[in-house]
Short mmCIF file of C-alpha atoms in Angstrom, two decimals:
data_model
loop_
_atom_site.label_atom_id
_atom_site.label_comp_id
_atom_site.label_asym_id
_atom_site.label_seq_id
_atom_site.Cartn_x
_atom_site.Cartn_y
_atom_site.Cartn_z
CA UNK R 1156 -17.72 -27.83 11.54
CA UNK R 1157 -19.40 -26.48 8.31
CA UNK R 1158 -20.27 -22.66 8.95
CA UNK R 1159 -22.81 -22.01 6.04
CA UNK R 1160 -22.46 -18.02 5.45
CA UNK R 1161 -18.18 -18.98 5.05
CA UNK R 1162 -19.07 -21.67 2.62
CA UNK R 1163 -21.31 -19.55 0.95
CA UNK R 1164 -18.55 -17.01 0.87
CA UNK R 1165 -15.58 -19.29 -0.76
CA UNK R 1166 -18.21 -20.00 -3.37
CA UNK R 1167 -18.86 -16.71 -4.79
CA UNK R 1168 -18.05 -16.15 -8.33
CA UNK R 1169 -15.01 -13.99 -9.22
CA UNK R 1170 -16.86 -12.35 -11.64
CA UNK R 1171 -19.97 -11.44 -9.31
CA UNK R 1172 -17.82 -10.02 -6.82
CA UNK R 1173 -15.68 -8.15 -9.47
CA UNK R 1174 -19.16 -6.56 -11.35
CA UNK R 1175 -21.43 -6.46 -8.03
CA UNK R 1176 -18.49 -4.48 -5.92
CA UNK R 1177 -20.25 -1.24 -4.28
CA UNK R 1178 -19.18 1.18 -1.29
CA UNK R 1179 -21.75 0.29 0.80
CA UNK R 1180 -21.09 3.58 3.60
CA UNK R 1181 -24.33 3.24 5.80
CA UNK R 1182 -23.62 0.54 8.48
CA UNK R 1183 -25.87 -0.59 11.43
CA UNK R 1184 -25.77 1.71 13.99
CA UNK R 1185 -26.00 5.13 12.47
CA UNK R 1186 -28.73 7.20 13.73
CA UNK R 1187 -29.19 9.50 10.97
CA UNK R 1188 -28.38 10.06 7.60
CA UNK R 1189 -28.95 13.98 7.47
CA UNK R 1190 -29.61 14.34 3.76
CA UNK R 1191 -32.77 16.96 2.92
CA UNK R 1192 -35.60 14.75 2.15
CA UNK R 1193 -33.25 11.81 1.42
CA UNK R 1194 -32.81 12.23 5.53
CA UNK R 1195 -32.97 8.92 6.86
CA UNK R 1196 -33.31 7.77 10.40
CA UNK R 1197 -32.60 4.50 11.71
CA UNK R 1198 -33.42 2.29 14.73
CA UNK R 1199 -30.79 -0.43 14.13
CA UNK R 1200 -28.42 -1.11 16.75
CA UNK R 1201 -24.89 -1.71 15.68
CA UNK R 1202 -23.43 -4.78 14.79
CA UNK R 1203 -19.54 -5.41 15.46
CA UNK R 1204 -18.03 -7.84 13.18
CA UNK R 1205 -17.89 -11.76 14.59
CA UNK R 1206 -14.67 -13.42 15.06
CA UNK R 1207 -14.95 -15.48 11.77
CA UNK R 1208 -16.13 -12.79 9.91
CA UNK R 1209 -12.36 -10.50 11.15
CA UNK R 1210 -10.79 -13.46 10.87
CA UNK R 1211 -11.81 -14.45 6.78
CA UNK R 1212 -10.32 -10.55 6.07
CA UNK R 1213 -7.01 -10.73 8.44
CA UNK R 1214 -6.43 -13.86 6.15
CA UNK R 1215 -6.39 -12.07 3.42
CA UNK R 1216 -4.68 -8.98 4.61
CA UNK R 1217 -2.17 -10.69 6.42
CA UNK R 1218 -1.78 -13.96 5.48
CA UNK R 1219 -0.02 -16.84 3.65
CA UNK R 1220 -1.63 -17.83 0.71
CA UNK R 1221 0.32 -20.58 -0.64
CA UNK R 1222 4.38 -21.24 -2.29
CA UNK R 1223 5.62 -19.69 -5.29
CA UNK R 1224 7.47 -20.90 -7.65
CA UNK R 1225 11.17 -19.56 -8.70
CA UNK R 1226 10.51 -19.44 -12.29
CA UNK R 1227 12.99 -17.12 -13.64
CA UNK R 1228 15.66 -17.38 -15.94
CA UNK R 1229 18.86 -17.23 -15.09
CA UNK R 1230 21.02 -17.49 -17.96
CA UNK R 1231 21.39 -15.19 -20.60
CA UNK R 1232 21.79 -16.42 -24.31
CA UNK R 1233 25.04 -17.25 -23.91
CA UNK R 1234 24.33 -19.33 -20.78
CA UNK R 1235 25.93 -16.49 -18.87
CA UNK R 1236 24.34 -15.70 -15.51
CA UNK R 1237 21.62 -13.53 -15.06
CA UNK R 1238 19.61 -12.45 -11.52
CA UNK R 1239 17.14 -14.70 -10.38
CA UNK R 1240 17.06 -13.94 -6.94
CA UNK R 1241 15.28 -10.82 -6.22
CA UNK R 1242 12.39 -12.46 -3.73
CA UNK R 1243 12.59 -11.00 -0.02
CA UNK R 1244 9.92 -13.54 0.62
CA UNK R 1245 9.16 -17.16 -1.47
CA UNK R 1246 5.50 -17.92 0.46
CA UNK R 1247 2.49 -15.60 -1.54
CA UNK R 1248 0.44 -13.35 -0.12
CA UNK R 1249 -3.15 -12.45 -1.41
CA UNK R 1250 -1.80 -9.44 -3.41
CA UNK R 1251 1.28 -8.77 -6.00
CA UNK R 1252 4.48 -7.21 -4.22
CA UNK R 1253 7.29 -6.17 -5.85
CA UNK R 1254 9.94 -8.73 -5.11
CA UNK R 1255 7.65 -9.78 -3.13
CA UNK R 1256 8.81 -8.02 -0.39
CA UNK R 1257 5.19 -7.81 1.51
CA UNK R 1258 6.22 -4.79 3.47
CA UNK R 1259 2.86 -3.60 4.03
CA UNK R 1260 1.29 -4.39 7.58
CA UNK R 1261 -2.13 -3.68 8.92
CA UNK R 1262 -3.63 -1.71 11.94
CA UNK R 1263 -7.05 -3.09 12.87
CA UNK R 1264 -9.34 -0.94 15.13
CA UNK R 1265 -12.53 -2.31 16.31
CA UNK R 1266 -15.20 -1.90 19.21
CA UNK R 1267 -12.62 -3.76 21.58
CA UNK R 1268 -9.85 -1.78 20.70
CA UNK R 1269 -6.75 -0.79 18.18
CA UNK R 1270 -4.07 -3.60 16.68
CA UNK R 1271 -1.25 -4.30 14.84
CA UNK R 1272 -0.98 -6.88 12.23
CA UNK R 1273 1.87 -9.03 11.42
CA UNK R 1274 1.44 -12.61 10.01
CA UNK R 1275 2.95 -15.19 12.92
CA UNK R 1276 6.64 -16.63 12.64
CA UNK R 1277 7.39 -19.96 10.61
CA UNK R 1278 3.35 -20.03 9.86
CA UNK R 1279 2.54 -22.47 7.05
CA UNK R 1280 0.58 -21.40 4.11
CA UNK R 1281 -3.08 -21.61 4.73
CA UNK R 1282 -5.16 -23.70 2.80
CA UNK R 1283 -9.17 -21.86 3.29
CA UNK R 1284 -10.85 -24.63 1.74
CA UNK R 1285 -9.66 -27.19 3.93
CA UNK R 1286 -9.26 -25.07 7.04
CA UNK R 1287 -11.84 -25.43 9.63
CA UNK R 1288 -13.02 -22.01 10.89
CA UNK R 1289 -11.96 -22.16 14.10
CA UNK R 1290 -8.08 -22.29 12.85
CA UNK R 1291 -8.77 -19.65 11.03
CA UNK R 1292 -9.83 -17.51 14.19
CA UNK R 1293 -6.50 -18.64 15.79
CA UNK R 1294 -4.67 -17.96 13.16
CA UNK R 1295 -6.27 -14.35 12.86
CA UNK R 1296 -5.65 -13.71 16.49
CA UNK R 1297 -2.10 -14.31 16.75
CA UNK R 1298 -1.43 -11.54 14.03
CA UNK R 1299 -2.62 -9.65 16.51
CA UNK R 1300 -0.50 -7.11 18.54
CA UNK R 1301 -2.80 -4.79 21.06
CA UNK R 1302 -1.86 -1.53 21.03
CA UNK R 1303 -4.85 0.36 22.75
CA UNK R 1304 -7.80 -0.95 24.73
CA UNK R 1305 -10.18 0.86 22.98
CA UNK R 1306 -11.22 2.14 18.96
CA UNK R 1307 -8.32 4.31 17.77
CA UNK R 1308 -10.76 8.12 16.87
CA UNK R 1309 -9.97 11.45 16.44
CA UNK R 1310 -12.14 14.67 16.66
CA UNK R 1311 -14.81 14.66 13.93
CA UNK R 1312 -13.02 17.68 11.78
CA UNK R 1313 -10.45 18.19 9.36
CA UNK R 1314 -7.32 17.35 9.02
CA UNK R 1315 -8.73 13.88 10.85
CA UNK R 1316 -11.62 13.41 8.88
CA UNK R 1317 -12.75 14.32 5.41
CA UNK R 1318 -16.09 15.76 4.73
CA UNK R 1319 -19.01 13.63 5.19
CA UNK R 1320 -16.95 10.74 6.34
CA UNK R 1321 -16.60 12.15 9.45
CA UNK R 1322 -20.50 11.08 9.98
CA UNK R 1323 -19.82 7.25 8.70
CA UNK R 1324 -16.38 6.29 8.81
CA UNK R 1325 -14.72 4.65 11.97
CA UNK R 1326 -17.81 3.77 13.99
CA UNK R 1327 -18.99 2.00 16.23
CA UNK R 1328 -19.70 -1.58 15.11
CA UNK R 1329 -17.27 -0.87 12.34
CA UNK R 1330 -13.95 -2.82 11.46
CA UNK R 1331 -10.78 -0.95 9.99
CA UNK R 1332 -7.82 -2.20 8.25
CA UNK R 1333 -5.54 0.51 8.06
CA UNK R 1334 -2.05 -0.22 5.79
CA UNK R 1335 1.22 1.29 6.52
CA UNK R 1336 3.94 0.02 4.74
CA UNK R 1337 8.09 -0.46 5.17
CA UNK R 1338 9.31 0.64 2.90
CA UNK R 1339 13.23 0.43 3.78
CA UNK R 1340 13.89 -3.68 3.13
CA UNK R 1341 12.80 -3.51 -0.71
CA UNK R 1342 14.63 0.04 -1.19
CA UNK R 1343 17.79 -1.58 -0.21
CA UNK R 1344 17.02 -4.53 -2.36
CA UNK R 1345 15.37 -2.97 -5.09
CA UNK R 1346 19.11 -0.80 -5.53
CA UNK R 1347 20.63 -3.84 -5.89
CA UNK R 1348 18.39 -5.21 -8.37
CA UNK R 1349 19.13 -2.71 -10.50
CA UNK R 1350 22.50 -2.60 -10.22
CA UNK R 1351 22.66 -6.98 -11.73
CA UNK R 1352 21.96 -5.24 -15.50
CA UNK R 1353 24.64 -6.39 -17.77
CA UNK R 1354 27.61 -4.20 -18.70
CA UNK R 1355 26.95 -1.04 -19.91
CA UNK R 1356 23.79 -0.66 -18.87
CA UNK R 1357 23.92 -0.58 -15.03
CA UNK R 1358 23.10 3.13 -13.77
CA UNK R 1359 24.75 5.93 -11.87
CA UNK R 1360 22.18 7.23 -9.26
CA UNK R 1361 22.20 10.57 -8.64
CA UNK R 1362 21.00 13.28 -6.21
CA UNK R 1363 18.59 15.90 -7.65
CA UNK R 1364 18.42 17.38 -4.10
CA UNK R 1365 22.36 18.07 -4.50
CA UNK R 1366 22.74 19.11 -7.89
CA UNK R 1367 22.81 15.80 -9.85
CA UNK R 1368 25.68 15.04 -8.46
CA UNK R 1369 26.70 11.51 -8.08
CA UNK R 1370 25.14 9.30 -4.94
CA UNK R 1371 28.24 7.66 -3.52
CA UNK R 1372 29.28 6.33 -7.05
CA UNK R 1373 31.77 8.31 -8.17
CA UNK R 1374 34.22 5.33 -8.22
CA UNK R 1375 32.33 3.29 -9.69
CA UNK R 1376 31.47 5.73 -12.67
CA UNK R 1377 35.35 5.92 -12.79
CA UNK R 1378 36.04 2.68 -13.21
CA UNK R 1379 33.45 2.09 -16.21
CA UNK R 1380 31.33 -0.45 -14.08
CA UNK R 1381 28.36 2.37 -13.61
CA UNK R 1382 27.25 3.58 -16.85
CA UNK R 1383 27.61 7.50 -16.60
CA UNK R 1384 25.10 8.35 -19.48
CA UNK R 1385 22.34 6.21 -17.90
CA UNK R 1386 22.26 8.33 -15.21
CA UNK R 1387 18.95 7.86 -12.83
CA UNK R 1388 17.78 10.59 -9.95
CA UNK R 1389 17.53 8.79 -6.35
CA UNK R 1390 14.12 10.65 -6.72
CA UNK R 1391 12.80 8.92 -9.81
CA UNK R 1392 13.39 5.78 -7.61
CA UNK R 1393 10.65 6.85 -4.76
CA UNK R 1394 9.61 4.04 -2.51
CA UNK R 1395 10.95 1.45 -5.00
CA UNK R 1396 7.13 0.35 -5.81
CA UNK R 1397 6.86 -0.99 -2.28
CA UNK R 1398 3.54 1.10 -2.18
CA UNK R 1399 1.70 -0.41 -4.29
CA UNK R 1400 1.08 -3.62 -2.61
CA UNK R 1401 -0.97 -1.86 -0.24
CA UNK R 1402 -3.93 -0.41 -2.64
CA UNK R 1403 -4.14 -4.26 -4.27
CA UNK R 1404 -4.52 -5.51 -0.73
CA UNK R 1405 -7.47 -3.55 -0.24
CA UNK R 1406 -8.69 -4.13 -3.45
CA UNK R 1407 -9.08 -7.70 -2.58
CA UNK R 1408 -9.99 -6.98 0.57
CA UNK R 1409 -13.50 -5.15 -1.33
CA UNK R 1410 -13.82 -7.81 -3.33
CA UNK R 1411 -14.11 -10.39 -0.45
CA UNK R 1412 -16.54 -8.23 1.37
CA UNK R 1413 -18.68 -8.31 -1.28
CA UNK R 1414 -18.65 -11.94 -1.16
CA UNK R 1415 -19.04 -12.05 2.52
CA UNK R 1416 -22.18 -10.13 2.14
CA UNK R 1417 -20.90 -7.02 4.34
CA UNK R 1418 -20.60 -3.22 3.63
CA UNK R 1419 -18.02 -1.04 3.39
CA UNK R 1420 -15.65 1.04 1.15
CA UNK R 1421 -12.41 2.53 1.20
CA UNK R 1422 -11.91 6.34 1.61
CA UNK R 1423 -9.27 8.38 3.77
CA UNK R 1424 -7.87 7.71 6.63
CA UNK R 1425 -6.16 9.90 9.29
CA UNK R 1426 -2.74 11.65 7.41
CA UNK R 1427 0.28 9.69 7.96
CA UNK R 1428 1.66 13.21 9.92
CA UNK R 1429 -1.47 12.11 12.92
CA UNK R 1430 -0.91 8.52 12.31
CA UNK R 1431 3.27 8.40 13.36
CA UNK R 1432 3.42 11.56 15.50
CA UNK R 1433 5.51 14.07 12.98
CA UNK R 1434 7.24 16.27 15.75
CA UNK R 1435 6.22 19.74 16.38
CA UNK R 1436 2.82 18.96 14.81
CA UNK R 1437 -0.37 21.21 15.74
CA UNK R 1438 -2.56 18.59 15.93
CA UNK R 1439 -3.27 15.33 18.10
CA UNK R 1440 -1.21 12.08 16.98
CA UNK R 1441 -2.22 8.64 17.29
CA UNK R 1442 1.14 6.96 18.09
CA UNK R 1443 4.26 8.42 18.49
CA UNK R 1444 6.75 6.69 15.92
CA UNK R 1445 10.51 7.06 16.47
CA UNK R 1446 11.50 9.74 13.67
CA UNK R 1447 15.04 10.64 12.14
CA UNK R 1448 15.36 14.18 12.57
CA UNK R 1449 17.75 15.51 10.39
CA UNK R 1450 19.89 18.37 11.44
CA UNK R 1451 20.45 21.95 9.57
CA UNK R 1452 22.95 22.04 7.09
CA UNK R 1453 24.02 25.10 5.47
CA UNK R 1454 24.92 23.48 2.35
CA UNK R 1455 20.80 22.15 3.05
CA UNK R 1456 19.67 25.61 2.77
CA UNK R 1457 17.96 24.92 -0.91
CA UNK R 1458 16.32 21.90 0.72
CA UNK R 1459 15.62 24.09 4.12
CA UNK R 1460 13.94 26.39 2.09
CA UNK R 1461 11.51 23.89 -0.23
CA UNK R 1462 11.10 21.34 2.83
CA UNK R 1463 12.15 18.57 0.93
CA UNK R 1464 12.29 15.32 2.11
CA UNK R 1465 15.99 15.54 2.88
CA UNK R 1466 15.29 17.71 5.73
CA UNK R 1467 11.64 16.37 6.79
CA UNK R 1468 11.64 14.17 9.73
CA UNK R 1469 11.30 10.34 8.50
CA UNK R 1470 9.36 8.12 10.87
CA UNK R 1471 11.88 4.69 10.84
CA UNK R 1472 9.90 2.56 13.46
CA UNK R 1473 7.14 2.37 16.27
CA UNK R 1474 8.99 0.78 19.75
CA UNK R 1475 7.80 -2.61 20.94
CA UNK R 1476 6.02 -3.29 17.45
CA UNK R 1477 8.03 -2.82 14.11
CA UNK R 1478 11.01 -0.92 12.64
CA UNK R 1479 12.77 0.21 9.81
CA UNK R 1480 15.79 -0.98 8.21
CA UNK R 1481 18.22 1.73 8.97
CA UNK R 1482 20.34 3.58 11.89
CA UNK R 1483 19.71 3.38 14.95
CA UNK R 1484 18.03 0.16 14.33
CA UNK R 1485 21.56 -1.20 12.63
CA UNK R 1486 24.93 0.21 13.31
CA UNK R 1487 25.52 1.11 9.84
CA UNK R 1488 23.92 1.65 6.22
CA UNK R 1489 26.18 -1.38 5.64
CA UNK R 1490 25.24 -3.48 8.27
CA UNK R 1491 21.49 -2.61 6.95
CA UNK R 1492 22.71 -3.94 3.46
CA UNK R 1493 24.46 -7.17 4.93
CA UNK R 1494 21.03 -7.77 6.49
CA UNK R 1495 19.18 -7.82 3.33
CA UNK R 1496 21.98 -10.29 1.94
CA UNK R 1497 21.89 -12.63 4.99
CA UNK R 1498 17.37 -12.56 4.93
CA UNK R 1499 18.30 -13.87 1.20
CA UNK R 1500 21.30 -16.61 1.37
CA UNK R 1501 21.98 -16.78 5.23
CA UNK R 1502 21.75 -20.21 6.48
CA UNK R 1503 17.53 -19.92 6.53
CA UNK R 1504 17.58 -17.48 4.00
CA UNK R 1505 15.00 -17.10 1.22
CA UNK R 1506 17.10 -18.97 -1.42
CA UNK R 1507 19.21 -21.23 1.04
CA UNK R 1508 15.53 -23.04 2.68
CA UNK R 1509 16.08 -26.90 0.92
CA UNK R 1510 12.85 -28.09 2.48
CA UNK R 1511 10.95 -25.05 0.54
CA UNK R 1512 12.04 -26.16 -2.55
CA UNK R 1513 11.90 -29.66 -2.19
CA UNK R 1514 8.09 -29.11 -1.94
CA UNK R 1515 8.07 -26.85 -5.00
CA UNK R 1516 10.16 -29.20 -7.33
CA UNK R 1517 8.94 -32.66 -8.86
CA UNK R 1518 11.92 -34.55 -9.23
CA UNK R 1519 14.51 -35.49 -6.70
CA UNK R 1520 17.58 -33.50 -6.48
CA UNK R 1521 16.13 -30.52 -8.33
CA UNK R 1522 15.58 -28.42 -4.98
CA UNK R 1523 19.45 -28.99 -4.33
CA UNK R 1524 20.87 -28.22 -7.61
CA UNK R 1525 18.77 -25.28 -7.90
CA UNK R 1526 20.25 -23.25 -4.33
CA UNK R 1527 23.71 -24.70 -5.56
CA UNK R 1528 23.17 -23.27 -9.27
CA UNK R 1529 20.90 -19.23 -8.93
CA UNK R 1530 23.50 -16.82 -8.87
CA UNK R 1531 23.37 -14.39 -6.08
CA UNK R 1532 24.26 -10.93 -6.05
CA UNK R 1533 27.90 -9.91 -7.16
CA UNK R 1534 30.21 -8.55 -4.86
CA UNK R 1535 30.53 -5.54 -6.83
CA UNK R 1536 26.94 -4.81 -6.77
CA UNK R 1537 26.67 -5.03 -2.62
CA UNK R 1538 29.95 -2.72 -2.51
CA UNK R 1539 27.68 -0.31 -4.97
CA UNK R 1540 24.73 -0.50 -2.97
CA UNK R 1541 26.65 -0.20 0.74
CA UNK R 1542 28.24 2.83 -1.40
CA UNK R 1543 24.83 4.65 -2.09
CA UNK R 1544 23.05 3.64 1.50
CA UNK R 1545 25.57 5.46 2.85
CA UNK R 1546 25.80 8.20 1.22
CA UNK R 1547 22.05 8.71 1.67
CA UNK R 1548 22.35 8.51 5.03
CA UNK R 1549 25.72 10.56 5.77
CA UNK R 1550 24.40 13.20 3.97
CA UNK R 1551 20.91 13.51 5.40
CA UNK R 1552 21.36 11.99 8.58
CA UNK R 1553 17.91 10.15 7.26
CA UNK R 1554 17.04 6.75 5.40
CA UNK R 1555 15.92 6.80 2.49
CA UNK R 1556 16.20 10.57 1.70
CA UNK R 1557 14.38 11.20 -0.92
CA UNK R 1558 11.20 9.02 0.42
CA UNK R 1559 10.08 8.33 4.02
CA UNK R 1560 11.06 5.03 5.48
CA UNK R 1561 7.36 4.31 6.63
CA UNK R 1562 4.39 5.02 3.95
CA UNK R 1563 1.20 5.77 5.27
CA UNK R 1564 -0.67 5.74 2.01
CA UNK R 1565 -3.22 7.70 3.89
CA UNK R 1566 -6.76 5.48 2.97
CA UNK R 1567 -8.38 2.41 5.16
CA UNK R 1568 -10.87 0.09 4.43
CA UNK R 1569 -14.13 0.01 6.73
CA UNK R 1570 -15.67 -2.88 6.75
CA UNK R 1571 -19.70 -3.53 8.70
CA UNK R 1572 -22.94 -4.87 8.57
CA UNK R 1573 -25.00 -2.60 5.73
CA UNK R 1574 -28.47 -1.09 7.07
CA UNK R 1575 -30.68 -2.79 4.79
CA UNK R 1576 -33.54 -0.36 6.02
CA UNK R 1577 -31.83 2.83 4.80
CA UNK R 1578 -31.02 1.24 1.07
CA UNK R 1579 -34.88 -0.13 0.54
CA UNK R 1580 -36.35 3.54 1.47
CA UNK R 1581 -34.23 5.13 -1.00
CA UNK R 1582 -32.68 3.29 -3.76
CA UNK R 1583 -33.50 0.79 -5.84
CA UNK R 1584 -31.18 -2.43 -6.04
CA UNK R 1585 -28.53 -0.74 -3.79
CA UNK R 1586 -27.81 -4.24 -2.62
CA UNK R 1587 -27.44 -7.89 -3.56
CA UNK R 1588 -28.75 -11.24 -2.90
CA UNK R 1589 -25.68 -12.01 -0.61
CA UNK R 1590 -26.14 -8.49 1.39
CA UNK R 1591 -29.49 -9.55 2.16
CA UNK R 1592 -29.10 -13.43 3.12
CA UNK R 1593 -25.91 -12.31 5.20
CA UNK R 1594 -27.67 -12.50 8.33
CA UNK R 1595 -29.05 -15.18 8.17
CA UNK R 1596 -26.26 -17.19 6.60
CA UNK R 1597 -23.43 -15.56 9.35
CA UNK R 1598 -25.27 -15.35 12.11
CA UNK R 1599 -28.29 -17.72 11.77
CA UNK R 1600 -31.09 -14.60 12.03
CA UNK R 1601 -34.81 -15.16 9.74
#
């Protein structure tokens, strides 16, 4: 069944969306906008968002957007093998990822209460053109995972909320799509990445927060198969990019409200400290993540004394909805390695799936010679990695060490229904032609 404000909505220009892109703050709802003479108040009732409406923007947080191609080289110019398997995941998502390793997940909090987002097991790319609306609800609603009956708030006050966000941000009516991000799949596989360079250029990792001294390598360095003049801090590394999947998320996730004809912007959210539950914290905590808590050392005293992350506690998982890669989810820093290794070539690995690549391939036979023919990571280059995972973790008691396990990049997206009223008493051409035909288009109002 045609819906016409969703047709209307995978019709709008690129370019329109790109050039017309606002934050929109002032949603249905809000009583007053205390502002001198620009005060402002309103008799609009709020407006939560409609199923169709979450759904179109779960889609595009969450889901699967269609197959990628493996179109990498992966022979050198001497028809020497190269790597050209680096993908934690082969089906797209709406937004870059390095490796593609989509680690970023979603909370949702709405009127009806406070979710967690994870796209569905064995789900098929979704086609939105040729999807009728009501799949796309059920898709939306088994990401779902409830977590709380009711909108996820804090008090109105800092460290929760910033400024004059604490009048407009989270309300009632409003939709949020919070991103926190794992970051402990790609580190793993983002180590070994770097370690497939070709000889002589493969680098010894080492450990600013010990002296530069080598990360579980030593051997390695020994042996000539680490290059010890390329010599890269576990520091430099950070969260391995993982991060910034999250911010291009949301950046689509603007753009598509702007289409949709809603209001909203992206701003801060509550710290990742209140977010995960940091122990021995001051202040009230949304959830209360399982954390690493590394012990005192006294050969930690330099890191004791700076609070570096070596000795900060590292949130590694929430129970009963996601977790890390690392102890005491796996026995072992090993065992965490072997896992990334089996997600990749197991028997339904990433680049072991024949039925995934016979549907990206033209010709017959192609799909089979291809899994037979990408070279997977050398042996050495696990034993290197297994080497440094451990190390991190032996010596900190924490995984990573020198970046927390779960990123909280700290910013949301709000998304609502804009209060025309308040924009046409102040401004002039706050809005567009798709802000303003909204309701009637979504929800069939003159």
């Amino acid at each position: 069944m045609k819906h016409p404000g969703f047709e209307y909505t995978l019709n709008y220009p690129l370019f329109k969306a790109i050039f017309e892109r606002r934050s929109r703050r002032i949603s249905k709802g809000i009583k007053a906008v205390r502002a001198g003479s620009l005060t402002y108040t309103s008799i609009q009732k709020p407006q939560p968002l409609e199923l169709l409406e979450e759904a179109v923007l779960i889609l595009v947080a969450m889901g699967f957007t269609g197959r990628t191609t493996p179109d990498r080289p992966f022979q050198d110019e001497q028809n020497k093998n190269i790597m050209a398997t680096p993908n934690l995941h082969m089906i797209g998502r709406s937004a870059g990822s390095p490796d593609n390793a989509q680690g970023t997940y979603f909370f949702l909090i709405n009127d009806s209460g406070t979710y967690f987002l994870r796209r569905p097991q064995d789900q098929e790319p979704i086609d939105i053109y040729n999807t009728e609306p009501e799949k796309l609800i059920e898709f939306a609603e088994a990401c779902k995972q409830k977590l709380l009956d009711k909108r996820l708030d804090m008090p109105r006050q800092m460290p929760y909320y910033i400024g004059s966000n604490r009048f407009v941000s989270n309300v009632e009516g409003s939709t949020i799509l919070m991103p926190i991000v794992d970051v402990t799949w790609q580190y793993i596989n983002g180590l070994m990445f770097l370690l497939t360079q070709p000889d002589g250029q493969r680098p010894a990792f080492t450990d600013e927060m010990k002296f530069n001294r080598y990360a579980g390598i030593k051997r390695w360095v020994k042996s000539g198969y680490l290059n010890k003049d390329m010599k890269i801090p576990l520091g430099m590394l950070e969260a391995m990019r993982t991060q910034l999947e999250a911010p291009l998320v949301l950046q689509n996730l603007m753009l598509v409200l702007q289409a949709m004809g809603l209001g909203g912007w992206i701003h801060a959210s509550f710290p990742g400290s209140v977010l995960t539950g940091v122990p021995k914290t001051n202040f009230k905590v949304a959830f209360q993540f399982d954390y690493q808590k590394p012990s005192f050392k006294l050969n930690n005293i330099l890191n004791w004394l700076t609070y570096s992350h070596g000795v900060r506690p590292n949130p590694i998982g929430l129970e009963g909805v996601f977790q890390g890669l690392c102890p005491p989810y796996v026995k072992t820093m090993s065992d965490a390695v072997d896992r990334v290794i089996a997600e990749k070539y197991g028997k339904r690995g990433v680049y072991s799936d024949k039925d995934y690549f016979e549907e990206i391939f033209k010709n017959e036979g192609l799909a089979e010679d291809y899994i037979k023919q990408v070279p997977h990571y050398p042996r050495e280059v696990i034993e290197v990695t297994k080497d440094v995972c451990n190390y991190i973790y032996d010596t900190y008691k924490r995984f990573p060490a020198h970046t927390d396990a779960i990123h909280v990049p700290g910013v949301w997206l709000q998304a609502h229904h804009v209060d025309l009223d308040y924009y046409d008493h102040l401004f002039h051409d706050a809005y567009t032609e798709v802000n303003a035909m909204h309701q009637e288009a979504w929800h069939g109002e003159k």
